[in-house]
Coordinates of N, CA and C in Angstrom, one line a residue:
M65 N -40.3 -19.5 -18.4 CA -39.7 -19.0 -19.0 C -38.3 -18.8 -18.0
E66 N -37.4 -19.4 -18.5 CA -35.7 -18.4 -18.2 C -35.3 -17.2 -18.2
K67 N -35.1 -16.6 -17.9 CA -34.5 -15.4 -17.4 C -33.4 -15.1 -17.9
N68 N -32.9 -13.8 -19.4 CA -31.6 -13.8 -19.4 C -30.6 -13.1 -18.6
I69 N -29.6 -14.2 -17.8 CA -28.3 -13.2 -16.9 C -27.0 -13.2 -17.3
R70 N -26.4 -12.1 -17.3 CA -26.0 -11.4 -17.8 C -24.3 -11.9 -16.7
S71 N -23.1 -12.3 -16.7 CA -22.5 -12.3 -15.8 C -22.5 -10.3 -15.8
A72 N -21.5 -10.1 -15.1 CA -20.8 -9.0 -14.8 C -19.2 -8.9 -14.6
D73 N -18.8 -7.8 -15.5 CA -17.2 -7.7 -15.7 C -16.7 -6.7 -15.0
F74 N -16.4 -6.9 -14.0 CA -16.3 -5.7 -13.2 C -14.2 -5.7 -13.2
S75 N -13.9 -6.7 -14.4 CA -12.6 -5.8 -14.1 C -12.0 -4.8 -15.3
Q76 N -12.5 -4.4 -15.0 CA -12.1 -2.5 -16.4 C -12.8 -1.8 -15.5
T77 N -13.4 -1.7 -14.2 CA -13.8 -0.9 -13.1 C -12.7 0.2 -12.2
G78 N -13.2 0.8 -11.8 CA -11.8 1.6 -11.3 C -12.3 0.9 -9.9
Y79 N -12.7 0.4 -9.1 CA -12.9 -0.9 -8.3 C -11.7 -1.6 -8.8
S80 N -12.0 -2.6 -9.2 CA -10.4 -3.3 -9.7 C -9.4 -3.1 -9.9
Y81 N -9.4 -1.4 -10.7 CA -8.0 -1.7 -10.4 C -7.6 -0.3 -9.5
T82 N -8.7 -0.1 -8.5 CA -7.8 0.3 -7.1 C -7.2 -1.3 -5.8
L83 N -8.3 -1.8 -6.5 CA -7.7 -3.5 -5.6 C -6.7 -4.0 -5.6
S84 N -6.1 -3.7 -7.2 CA -4.8 -4.4 -7.7 C -4.3 -3.4 -7.8
L85 N -3.6 -2.1 -7.5 CA -3.1 -1.1 -6.7 C -2.3 -1.3 -4.7
I86 N -3.6 -2.1 -4.2 CA -3.0 -2.2 -3.2 C -3.6 -3.8 -2.4
S87 N -4.3 -4.6 -3.0 CA -4.7 -5.5 -2.6 C -2.8 -7.0 -2.6
G88 N -3.2 -7.1 -1.6 CA -2.4 -8.3 -1.2 C -1.9 -8.1 0.6
R89 N -1.1 -9.1 1.7 CA -1.7 -8.9 3.4 C -1.0 -7.2 3.7
Y90 N 0.4 -7.6 2.6 CA 1.1 -5.9 3.2 C 1.4 -4.2 2.4
K91 N 0.7 -4.5 0.7 CA 0.5 -3.8 0.9 C -0.1 -1.8 1.7
P92 N -1.6 -2.8 1.4 CA -2.1 -1.7 3.0 C -1.7 -1.5 3.9
V93 N -0.5 -2.5 4.4 CA -0.2 -1.9 6.4 C 1.0 -0.4 5.5
I94 N 1.9 -0.9 4.5 CA 3.1 -0.3 4.5 C 2.7 1.0 3.7
L95 N 1.1 1.7 2.8 CA 1.1 2.9 2.7 C 0.1 2.7 4.1
Y96 N -0.4 2.3 5.0 CA -0.8 3.2 6.4 C 0.0 3.9 7.0
C97 N 1.6 2.5 7.3 CA 2.8 2.9 7.9 C 3.0 4.6 7.8
L98 N 3.3 4.5 5.8 CA 3.8 5.9 5.1 C 2.8 6.5 5.7
M99 N 1.6 6.3 5.9 CA 0.7 7.9 5.3 C 1.1 7.5 6.9
E100 N 1.4 7.5 8.1 CA 1.6 7.4 10.2 C 3.0 8.2 10.1
Y101 N 3.4 7.9 9.6 CA 5.9 8.0 9.9 C 6.5 8.4 8.3
E102 N 5.6 8.8 7.5 CA 6.8 8.9 6.8 C 8.3 9.8 7.1
P103 N 8.6 10.2 6.3 CA 9.6 8.9 5.9 C 9.8 7.8 6.4
V104 N 10.4 6.3 5.7 CA 10.5 5.5 6.9 C 12.0 4.6 5.9
R105 N 12.3 4.4 7.0 CA 14.0 3.3 6.5 C 12.8 2.5 6.5
F106 N 14.0 1.3 5.9 CA 13.8 -0.4 6.0 C 13.6 -1.1 6.7
N107 N 15.0 -1.0 7.4 CA 14.4 -1.2 8.7 C 13.1 -1.2 9.9
E108 N 12.7 0.7 9.8 CA 11.8 0.7 10.5 C 10.6 0.1 10.2
M109 N 10.7 -0.1 8.1 CA 9.0 -0.9 8.2 C 8.7 -2.0 8.3
Q110 N 9.7 -3.0 8.7 CA 9.8 -3.8 9.5 C 9.1 -4.2 10.5
R111 N 10.2 -3.4 11.2 CA 10.1 -3.2 12.7 C 8.5 -3.3 12.5
Y112 N 7.9 -1.9 12.4 CA 6.2 -1.5 12.0 C 5.1 -2.6 11.5
I113 N 5.6 -3.0 10.5 CA 4.9 -4.3 10.2 C 5.0 -5.6 10.9
G114 N 6.7 -6.0 11.6 CA 5.7 -7.6 12.1 C 6.7 -7.9 11.0
N115 N 6.0 -9.3 11.3 CA 6.2 -10.7 11.2 C 6.4 -10.7 9.5
I116 N 7.7 -9.6 8.8 CA 7.6 -9.7 7.7 C 9.5 -10.2 7.0
S117 N 9.1 -10.8 6.1 CA 10.9 -11.4 5.1 C 11.3 -10.4 5.0
D118 N 12.2 -10.1 4.4 CA 12.5 -8.4 4.0 C 12.7 -8.4 2.5
K119 N 12.8 -9.8 2.0 CA 12.0 -10.5 0.7 C 10.7 -10.3 -0.2
T120 N 10.1 -10.4 1.4 CA 8.4 -9.3 0.9 C 8.5 -8.6 1.0
L121 N 8.8 -7.3 2.1 CA 8.6 -6.1 2.1 C 8.9 -5.7 0.9
S122 N 10.6 -6.3 0.4 CA 11.9 -5.5 -0.7 C 10.8 -5.7 -1.9
M123 N 10.1 -6.8 -2.1 CA 9.3 -7.0 -3.6 C 7.6 -5.9 -3.3
N124 N 7.3 -5.7 -2.1 CA 6.4 -5.3 -2.4 C 6.7 -3.9 -2.6
L125 N 7.9 -3.1 -1.1 CA 7.7 -1.6 -1.8 C 8.3 -1.7 -3.4
K126 N 8.9 -2.9 -3.9 CA 9.4 -2.8 -5.4 C 7.4 -2.4 -6.3
E127 N 6.5 -3.1 -5.9 CA 5.4 -2.9 -6.9 C 5.3 -1.4 -6.4
L128 N 5.2 -1.3 -5.8 CA 4.4 -0.3 -5.1 C 5.4 1.4 -5.5
E129 N 6.8 1.0 -5.5 CA 7.5 2.6 -5.7 C 6.5 2.0 -7.9
K130 N 7.1 0.3 -8.6 CA 6.2 1.2 -9.3 C 5.2 1.6 -10.4
D131 N 4.7 1.5 -9.4 CA 2.9 2.0 -9.3 C 3.0 3.5 -9.1
D132 N 3.7 3.8 -8.6 CA 4.1 5.6 -8.7 C 3.3 5.7 -6.3
L133 N 3.1 5.1 -6.2 CA 2.5 5.0 -5.1 C 3.3 5.4 -4.1
I134 N 4.4 5.3 -4.2 CA 5.8 5.6 -3.0 C 6.7 6.4 -4.1
I135 N 7.7 6.7 -3.2 CA 9.3 6.8 -3.1 C 10.5 6.2 -2.5
R136 N 11.5 5.9 -3.6 CA 12.4 5.2 -2.8 C 13.5 6.7 -2.8
T137 N 14.0 6.8 -2.3 CA 15.1 7.7 -1.8 C 16.7 7.2 -1.4
V138 N 17.0 7.1 -2.7 CA 18.5 6.5 -1.8 C 20.6 8.0 -1.8
Y139 N 20.2 8.2 -0.3 CA 21.3 9.3 0.1 C 22.7 8.8 0.0
P140 N 23.9 9.4 -0.6 CA 25.0 8.8 -1.4 C 26.0 8.7 -0.2
Q141 N 25.9 7.8 1.0 CA 26.5 7.5 2.2 C 26.5 6.2 2.5
I142 N 27.6 5.7 3.7 CA 28.7 5.1 3.9 C 27.8 5.0 5.7
P143 N 27.1 4.2 5.5 CA 26.1 2.5 5.2 C 25.2 3.2 4.3
P144 N 24.5 3.0 3.4 CA 23.5 3.6 2.5 C 22.8 4.1 3.3
K145 N 21.7 4.7 2.8 CA 20.4 5.2 3.4 C 19.6 5.3 2.8
V146 N 18.3 4.6 3.2 CA 17.4 4.7 1.6 C 15.8 5.4 3.0
E147 N 15.2 6.2 1.6 CA 14.0 6.3 2.4 C 13.2 5.9 1.7
Y148 N 12.0 5.9 2.1 CA 10.0 5.3 1.5 C 9.3 6.2 1.5
T149 N 8.3 7.0 0.7 CA 7.8 8.4 1.5 C 6.5 8.0 -0.1
L150 N 5.7 8.3 0.2 CA 4.4 8.5 -0.1 C 4.4 9.8 -2.0
T151 N 4.0 9.5 -2.4 CA 3.8 10.0 -3.5 C 2.5 11.0 -3.6
E152 N 2.3 12.0 -4.5 CA 1.3 12.4 -4.0 C 0.8 11.9 -5.1
R153 N 0.5 10.8 -5.4 CA -0.9 9.5 -6.3 C -0.8 8.7 -4.6
G154 N 0.5 8.3 -4.2 CA 0.0 7.7 -3.1 C -0.5 8.2 -2.1
H155 N -0.2 9.5 -1.6 CA -1.2 10.8 -0.9 C -2.9 10.4 -0.6
S156 N -3.2 10.4 -2.6 CA -5.1 10.4 -2.6 C -5.2 9.3 -2.4
L157 N -4.5 8.7 -1.5 CA -5.3 7.2 -1.5 C -5.3 7.2 0.0
V158 N -5.0 7.6 0.6 CA -5.3 8.4 2.1 C -6.7 8.1 2.6
R159 N -7.6 9.1 2.1 CA -9.3 9.5 2.3 C -9.6 7.7 2.0
V160 N -8.5 7.0 0.8 CA -9.7 6.0 1.0 C -9.3 4.4 1.8
L161 N -7.5 4.9 2.9 CA -8.1 4.1 3.6 C -8.1 4.2 4.8
D162 N -8.5 5.5 4.6 CA -8.8 6.7 6.0 C -10.2 5.7 6.2
L163 N -11.5 5.8 5.1 CA -12.8 5.3 5.4 C -12.8 3.6 5.6
L164 N -11.7 3.4 5.1 CA -11.2 1.1 5.4 C -11.2 1.3 6.8
C165 N -10.6 1.7 7.6 CA -9.9 1.6 8.8 C -11.4 2.6 10.1
D166 N -12.5 3.8 9.9 CA -12.9 4.1 10.1 C -14.4 3.2 10.2
W167 N -14.3 2.4 8.9 CA -15.4 1.1 8.8 C -15.4 0.3 9.7
G168 N -13.7 0.6 9.6 CA -13.5 -1.5 10.7 C -13.7 -1.0 11.8
T169 N -13.1 0.3 12.5 CA -14.0 0.5 13.7 C -15.4 0.8 14.0
E170 N -16.3 1.1 13.0 CA -16.7 1.3 13.4 C -17.9 -0.2 13.4
N171 N -17.5 -1.2 12.8 CA -18.5 -2.7 12.8 C -17.4 -3.8 13.0
R172 N -16.0 -3.3 13.8 CA -16.1 -4.4 14.9 C -17.0 -5.2 15.0
P173 N -17.0 -6.1 15.5 CA -17.9 -7.0 16.7 C -16.9 -6.7 18.9

């Protein structure tokens, strides 16, 4: 007798939504950097992260801003000064990122 096996649809879960906001190689690192050092300027962020191109960093910052996780503040001066900080919504992810760090520390071989 065959069992009726249904496929699970996780696409509409909170888990899936959270991952859609923080997935990728750099988004968690950017958020963690802001968590530790905010406010952070673009060039500082590049130094903290390391091997990341201007284009990639800019694209990731724009996506995080669009998702209301970070704020981009432009100061009207010459040369232009831009700083990034976490929004209240971004700060609410700190607990999640801290738990990921704790798990990694506890389970690192």
